[in-house]
PDB file of N, CA and C in Angstrom:
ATOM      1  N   UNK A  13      10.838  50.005  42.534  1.00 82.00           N
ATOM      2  CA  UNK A  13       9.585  50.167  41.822  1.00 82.00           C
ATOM      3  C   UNK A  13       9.677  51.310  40.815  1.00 82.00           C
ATOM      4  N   UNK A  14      10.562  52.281  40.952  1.00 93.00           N
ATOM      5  CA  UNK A  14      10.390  53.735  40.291  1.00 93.00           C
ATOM      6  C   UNK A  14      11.181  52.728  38.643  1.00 93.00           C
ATOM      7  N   UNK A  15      12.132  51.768  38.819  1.00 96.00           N
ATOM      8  CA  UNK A  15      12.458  51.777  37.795  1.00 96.00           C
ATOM      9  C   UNK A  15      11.284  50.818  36.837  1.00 96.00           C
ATOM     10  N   UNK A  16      10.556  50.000  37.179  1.00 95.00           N
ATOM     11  CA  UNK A  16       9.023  49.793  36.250  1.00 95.00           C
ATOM     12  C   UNK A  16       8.316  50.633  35.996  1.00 95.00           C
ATOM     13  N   UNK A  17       8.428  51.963  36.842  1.00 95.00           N
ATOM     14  CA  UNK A  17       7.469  52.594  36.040  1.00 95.00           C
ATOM     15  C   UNK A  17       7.706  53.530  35.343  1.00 95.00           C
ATOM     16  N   UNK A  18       9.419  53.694  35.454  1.00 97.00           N
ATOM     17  CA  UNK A  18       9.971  54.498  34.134  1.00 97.00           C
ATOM     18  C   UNK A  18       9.995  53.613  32.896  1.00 97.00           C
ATOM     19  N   UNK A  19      10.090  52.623  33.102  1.00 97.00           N
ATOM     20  CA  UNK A  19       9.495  51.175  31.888  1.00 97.00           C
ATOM     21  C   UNK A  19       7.991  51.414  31.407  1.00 97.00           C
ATOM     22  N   UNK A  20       7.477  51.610  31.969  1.00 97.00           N
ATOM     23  CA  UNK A  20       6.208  51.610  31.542  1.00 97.00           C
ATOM     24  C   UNK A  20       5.856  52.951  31.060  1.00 97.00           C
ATOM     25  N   UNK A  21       6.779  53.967  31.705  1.00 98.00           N
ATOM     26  CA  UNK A  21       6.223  55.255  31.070  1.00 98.00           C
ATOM     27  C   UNK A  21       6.927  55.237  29.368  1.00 98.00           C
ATOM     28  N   UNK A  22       8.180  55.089  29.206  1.00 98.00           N
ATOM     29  CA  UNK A  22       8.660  54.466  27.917  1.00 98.00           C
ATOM     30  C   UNK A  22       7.571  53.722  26.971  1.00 98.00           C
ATOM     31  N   UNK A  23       6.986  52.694  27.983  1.00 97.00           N
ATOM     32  CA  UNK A  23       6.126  51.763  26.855  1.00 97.00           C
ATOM     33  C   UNK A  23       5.159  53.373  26.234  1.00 97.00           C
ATOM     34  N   UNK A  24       4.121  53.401  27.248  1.00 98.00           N
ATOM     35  CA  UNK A  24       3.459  54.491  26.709  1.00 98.00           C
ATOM     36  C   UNK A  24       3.839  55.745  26.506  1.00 98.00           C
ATOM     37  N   UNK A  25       4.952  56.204  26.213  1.00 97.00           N
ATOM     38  CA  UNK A  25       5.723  56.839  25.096  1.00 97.00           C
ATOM     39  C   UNK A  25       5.335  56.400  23.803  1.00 97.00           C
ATOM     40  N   UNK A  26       5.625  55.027  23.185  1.00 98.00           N
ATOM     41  CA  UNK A  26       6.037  54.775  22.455  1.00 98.00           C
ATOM     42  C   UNK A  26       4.543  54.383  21.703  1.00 98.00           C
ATOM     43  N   UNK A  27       3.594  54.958  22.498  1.00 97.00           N
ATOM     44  CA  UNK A  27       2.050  54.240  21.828  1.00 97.00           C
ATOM     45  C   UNK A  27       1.486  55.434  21.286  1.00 97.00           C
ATOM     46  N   UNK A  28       1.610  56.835  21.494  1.00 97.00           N
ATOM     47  CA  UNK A  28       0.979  57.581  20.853  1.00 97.00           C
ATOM     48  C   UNK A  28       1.893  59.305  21.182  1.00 97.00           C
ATOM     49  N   UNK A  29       1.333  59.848  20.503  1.00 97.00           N
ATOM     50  CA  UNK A  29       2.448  61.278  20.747  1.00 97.00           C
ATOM     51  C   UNK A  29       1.221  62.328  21.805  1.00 97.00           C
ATOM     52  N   UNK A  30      -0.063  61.334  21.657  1.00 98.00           N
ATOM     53  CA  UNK A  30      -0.878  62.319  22.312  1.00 98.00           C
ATOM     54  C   UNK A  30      -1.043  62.053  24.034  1.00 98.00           C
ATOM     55  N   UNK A  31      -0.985  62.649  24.978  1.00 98.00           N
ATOM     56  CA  UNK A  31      -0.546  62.395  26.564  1.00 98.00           C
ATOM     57  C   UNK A  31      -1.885  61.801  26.876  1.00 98.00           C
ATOM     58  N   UNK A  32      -3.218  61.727  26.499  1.00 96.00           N
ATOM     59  CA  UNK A  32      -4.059  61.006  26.828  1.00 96.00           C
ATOM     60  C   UNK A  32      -4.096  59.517  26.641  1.00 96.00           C
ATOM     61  N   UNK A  33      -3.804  59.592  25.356  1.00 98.00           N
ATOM     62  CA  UNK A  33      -3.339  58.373  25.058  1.00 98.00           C
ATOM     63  C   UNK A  33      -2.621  57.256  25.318  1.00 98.00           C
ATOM     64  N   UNK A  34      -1.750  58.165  25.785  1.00 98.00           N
ATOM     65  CA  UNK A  34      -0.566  57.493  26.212  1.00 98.00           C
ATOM     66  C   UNK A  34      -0.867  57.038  27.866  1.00 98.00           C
ATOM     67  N   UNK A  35      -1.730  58.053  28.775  1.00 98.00           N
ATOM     68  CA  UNK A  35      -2.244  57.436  30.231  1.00 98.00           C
ATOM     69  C   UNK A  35      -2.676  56.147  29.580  1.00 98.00           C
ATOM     70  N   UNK A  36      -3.833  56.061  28.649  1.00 98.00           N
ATOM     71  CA  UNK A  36      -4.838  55.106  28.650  1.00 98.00           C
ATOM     72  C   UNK A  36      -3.767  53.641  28.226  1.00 98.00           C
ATOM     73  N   UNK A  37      -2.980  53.831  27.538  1.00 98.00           N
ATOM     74  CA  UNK A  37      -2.499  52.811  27.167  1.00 98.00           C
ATOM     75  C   UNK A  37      -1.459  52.180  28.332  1.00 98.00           C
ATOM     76  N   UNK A  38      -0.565  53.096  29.064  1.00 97.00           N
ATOM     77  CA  UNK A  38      -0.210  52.872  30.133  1.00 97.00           C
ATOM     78  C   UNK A  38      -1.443  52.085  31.344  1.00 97.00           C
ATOM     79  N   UNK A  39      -2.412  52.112  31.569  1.00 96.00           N
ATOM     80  CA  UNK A  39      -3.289  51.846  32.282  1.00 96.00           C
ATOM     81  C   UNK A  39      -3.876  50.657  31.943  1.00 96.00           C
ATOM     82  N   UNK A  40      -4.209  50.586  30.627  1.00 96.00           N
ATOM     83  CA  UNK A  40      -4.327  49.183  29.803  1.00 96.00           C
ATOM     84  C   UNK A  40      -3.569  47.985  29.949  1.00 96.00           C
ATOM     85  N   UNK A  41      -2.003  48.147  30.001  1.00 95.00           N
ATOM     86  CA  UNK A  41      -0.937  47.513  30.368  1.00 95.00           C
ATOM     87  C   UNK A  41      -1.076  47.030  31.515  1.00 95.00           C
ATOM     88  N   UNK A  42      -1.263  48.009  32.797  1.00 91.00           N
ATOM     89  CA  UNK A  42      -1.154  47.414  33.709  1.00 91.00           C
ATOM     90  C   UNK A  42      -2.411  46.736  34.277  1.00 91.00           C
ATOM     91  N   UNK A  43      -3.843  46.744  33.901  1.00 90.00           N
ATOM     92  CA  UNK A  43      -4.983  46.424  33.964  1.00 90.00           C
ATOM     93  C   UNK A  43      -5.901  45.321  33.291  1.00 90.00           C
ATOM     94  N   UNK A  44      -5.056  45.682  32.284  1.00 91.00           N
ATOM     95  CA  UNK A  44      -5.950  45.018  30.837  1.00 91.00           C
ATOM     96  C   UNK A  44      -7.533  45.345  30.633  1.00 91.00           C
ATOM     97  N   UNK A  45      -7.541  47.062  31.031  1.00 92.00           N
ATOM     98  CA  UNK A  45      -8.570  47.324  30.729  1.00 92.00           C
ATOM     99  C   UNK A  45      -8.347  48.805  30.015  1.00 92.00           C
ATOM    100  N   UNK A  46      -9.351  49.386  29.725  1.00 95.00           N
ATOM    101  CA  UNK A  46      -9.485  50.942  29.544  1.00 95.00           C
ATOM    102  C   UNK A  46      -9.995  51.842  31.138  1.00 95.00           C
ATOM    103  N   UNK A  47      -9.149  53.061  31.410  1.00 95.00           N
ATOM    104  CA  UNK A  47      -9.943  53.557  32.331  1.00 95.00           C
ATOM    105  C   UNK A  47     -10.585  54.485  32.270  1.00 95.00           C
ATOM    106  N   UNK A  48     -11.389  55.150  33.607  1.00 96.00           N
ATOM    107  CA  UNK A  48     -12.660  55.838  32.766  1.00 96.00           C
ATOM    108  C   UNK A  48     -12.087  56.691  32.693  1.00 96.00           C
ATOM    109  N   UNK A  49     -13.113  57.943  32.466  1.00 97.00           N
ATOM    110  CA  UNK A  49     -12.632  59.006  31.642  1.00 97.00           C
ATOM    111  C   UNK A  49     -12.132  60.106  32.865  1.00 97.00           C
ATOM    112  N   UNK A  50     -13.132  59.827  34.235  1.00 97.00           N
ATOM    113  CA  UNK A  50     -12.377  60.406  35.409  1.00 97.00           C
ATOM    114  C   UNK A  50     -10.719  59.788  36.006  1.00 97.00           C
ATOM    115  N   UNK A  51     -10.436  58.967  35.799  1.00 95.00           N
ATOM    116  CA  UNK A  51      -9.300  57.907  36.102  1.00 95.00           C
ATOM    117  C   UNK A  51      -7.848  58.901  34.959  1.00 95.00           C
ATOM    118  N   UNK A  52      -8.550  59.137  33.629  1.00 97.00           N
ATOM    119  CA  UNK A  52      -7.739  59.284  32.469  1.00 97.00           C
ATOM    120  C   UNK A  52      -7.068  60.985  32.774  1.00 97.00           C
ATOM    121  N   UNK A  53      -8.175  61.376  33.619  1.00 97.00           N
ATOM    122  CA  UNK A  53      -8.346  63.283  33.829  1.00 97.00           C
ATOM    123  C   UNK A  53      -7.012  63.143  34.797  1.00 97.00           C
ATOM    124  N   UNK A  54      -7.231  62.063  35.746  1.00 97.00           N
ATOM    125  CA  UNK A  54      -7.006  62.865  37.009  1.00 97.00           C
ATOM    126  C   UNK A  54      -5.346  62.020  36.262  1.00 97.00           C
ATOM    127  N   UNK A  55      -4.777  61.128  35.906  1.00 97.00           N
ATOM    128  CA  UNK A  55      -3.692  60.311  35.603  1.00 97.00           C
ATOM    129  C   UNK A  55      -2.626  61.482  34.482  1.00 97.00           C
ATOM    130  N   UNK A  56      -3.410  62.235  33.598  1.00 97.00           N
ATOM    131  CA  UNK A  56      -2.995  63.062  32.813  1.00 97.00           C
ATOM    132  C   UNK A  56      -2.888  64.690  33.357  1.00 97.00           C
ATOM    133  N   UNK A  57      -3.519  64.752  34.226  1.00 98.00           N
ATOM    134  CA  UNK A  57      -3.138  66.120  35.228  1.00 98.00           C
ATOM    135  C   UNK A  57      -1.892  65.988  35.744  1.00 98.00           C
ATOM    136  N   UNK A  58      -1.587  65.147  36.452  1.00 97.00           N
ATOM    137  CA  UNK A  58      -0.645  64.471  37.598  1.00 97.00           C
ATOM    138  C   UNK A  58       0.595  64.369  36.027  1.00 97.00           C
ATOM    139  N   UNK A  59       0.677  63.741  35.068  1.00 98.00           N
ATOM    140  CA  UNK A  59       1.595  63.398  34.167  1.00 98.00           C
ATOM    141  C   UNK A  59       2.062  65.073  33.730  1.00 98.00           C
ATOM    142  N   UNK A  60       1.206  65.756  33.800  1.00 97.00           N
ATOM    143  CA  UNK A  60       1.347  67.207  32.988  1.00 97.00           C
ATOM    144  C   UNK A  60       2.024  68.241  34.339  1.00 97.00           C
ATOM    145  N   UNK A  61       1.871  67.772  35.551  1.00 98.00           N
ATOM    146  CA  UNK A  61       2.270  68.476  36.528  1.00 98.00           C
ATOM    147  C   UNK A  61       3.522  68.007  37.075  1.00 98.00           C
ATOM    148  N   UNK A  62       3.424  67.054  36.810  1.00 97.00           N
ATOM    149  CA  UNK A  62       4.832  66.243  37.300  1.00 97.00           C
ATOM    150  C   UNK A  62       5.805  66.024  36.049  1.00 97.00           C
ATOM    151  N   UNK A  63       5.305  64.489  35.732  1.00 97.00           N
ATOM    152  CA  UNK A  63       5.736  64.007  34.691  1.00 97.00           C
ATOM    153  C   UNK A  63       5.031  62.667  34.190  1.00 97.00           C
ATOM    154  N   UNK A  64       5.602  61.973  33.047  1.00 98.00           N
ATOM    155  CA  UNK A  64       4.625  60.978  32.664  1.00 98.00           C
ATOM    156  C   UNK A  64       5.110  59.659  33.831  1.00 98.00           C
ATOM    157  N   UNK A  65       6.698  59.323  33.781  1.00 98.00           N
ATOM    158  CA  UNK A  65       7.646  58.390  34.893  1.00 98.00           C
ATOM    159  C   UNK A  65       6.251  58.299  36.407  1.00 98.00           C
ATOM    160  N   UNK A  66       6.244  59.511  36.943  1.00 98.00           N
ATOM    161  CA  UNK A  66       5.274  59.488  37.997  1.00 98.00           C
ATOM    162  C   UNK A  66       3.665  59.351  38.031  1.00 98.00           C
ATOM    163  N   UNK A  67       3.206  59.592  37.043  1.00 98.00           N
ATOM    164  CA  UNK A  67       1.907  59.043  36.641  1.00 98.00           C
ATOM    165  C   UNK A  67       1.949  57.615  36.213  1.00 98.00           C
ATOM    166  N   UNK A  68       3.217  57.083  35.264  1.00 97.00           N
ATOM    167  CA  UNK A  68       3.118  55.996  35.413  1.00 97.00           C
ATOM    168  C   UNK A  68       3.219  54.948  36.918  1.00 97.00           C
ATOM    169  N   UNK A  69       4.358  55.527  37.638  1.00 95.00           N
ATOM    170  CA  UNK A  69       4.233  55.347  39.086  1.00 95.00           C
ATOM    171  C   UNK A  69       2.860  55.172  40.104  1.00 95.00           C
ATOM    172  N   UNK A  70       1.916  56.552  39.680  1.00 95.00           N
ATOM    173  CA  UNK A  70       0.397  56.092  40.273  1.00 95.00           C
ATOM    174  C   UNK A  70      -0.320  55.089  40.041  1.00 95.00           C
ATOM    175  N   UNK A  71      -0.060  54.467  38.650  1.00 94.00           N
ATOM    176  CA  UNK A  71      -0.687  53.343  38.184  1.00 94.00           C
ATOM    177  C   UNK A  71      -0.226  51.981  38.465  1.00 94.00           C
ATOM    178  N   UNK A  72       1.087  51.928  38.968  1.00 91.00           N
ATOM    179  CA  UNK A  72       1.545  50.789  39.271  1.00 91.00           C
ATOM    180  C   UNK A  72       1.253  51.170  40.534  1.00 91.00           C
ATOM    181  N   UNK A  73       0.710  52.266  41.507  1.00 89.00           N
ATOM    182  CA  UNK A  73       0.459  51.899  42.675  1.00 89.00           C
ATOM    183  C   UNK A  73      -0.801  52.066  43.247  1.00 89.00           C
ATOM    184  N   UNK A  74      -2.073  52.260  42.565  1.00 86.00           N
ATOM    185  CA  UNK A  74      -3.348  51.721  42.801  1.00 86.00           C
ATOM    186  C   UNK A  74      -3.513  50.628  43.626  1.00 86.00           C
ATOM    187  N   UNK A  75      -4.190  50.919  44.322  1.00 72.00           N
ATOM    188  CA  UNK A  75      -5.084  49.343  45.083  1.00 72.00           C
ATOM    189  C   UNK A  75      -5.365  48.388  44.301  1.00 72.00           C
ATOM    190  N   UNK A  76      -5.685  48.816  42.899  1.00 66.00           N
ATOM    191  CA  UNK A  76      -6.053  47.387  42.103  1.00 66.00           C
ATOM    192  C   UNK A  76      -5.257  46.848  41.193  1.00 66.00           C
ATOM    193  N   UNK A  77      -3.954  47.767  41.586  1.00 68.00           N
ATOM    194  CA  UNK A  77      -2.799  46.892  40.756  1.00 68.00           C
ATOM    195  C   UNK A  77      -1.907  45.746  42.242  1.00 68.00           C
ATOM    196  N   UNK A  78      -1.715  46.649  43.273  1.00 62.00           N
ATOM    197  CA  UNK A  78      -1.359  45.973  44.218  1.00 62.00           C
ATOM    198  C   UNK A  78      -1.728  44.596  45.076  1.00 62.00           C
ATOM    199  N   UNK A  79      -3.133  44.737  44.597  1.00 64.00           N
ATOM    200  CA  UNK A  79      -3.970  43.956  45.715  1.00 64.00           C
ATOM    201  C   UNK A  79      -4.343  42.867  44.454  1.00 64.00           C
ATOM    202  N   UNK A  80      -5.311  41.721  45.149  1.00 60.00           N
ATOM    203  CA  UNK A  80      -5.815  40.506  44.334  1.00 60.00           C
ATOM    204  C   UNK A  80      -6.597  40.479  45.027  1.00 60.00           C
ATOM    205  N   UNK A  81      -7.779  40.073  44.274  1.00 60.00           N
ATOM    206  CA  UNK A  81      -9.388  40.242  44.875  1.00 60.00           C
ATOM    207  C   UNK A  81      -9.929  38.757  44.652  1.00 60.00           C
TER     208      UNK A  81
END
């Protein structure tokens, strides 16, 4: 799994130079939505403390990427 979401952190690399941006678009990808603005805080803390690879990692491992409703 770590290697999709170093894929995906690449994708959103490649969408904006700004790290917010780049959560939201990462999140978009895997959602096909926008997330809120608490979702964007807490995804871009975690990217700035860690890295972006592992924030992208949180997003591929949400309940609502995992699960089908």
């Amino acid at each position: 799994f770590w290697e999709a979401a170093e894929a995906l952190a690449a994708r959103m690399e490649a969408t904006s130079d700004r790290l917010d941006d780049q959560i939201k678009a990462g999140y978009r990808y895997a959602f096909g939505r926008y997330p809120s603005d608490e979702t964007t805080t807490v995804l871009t803390d975690l990217a700035l403390e860690a890295s972006l690879p592992v924030a992208a990692n949180a997003i591929l491992n949400l309940d609502a990427f995992l699960t089908k409703e």
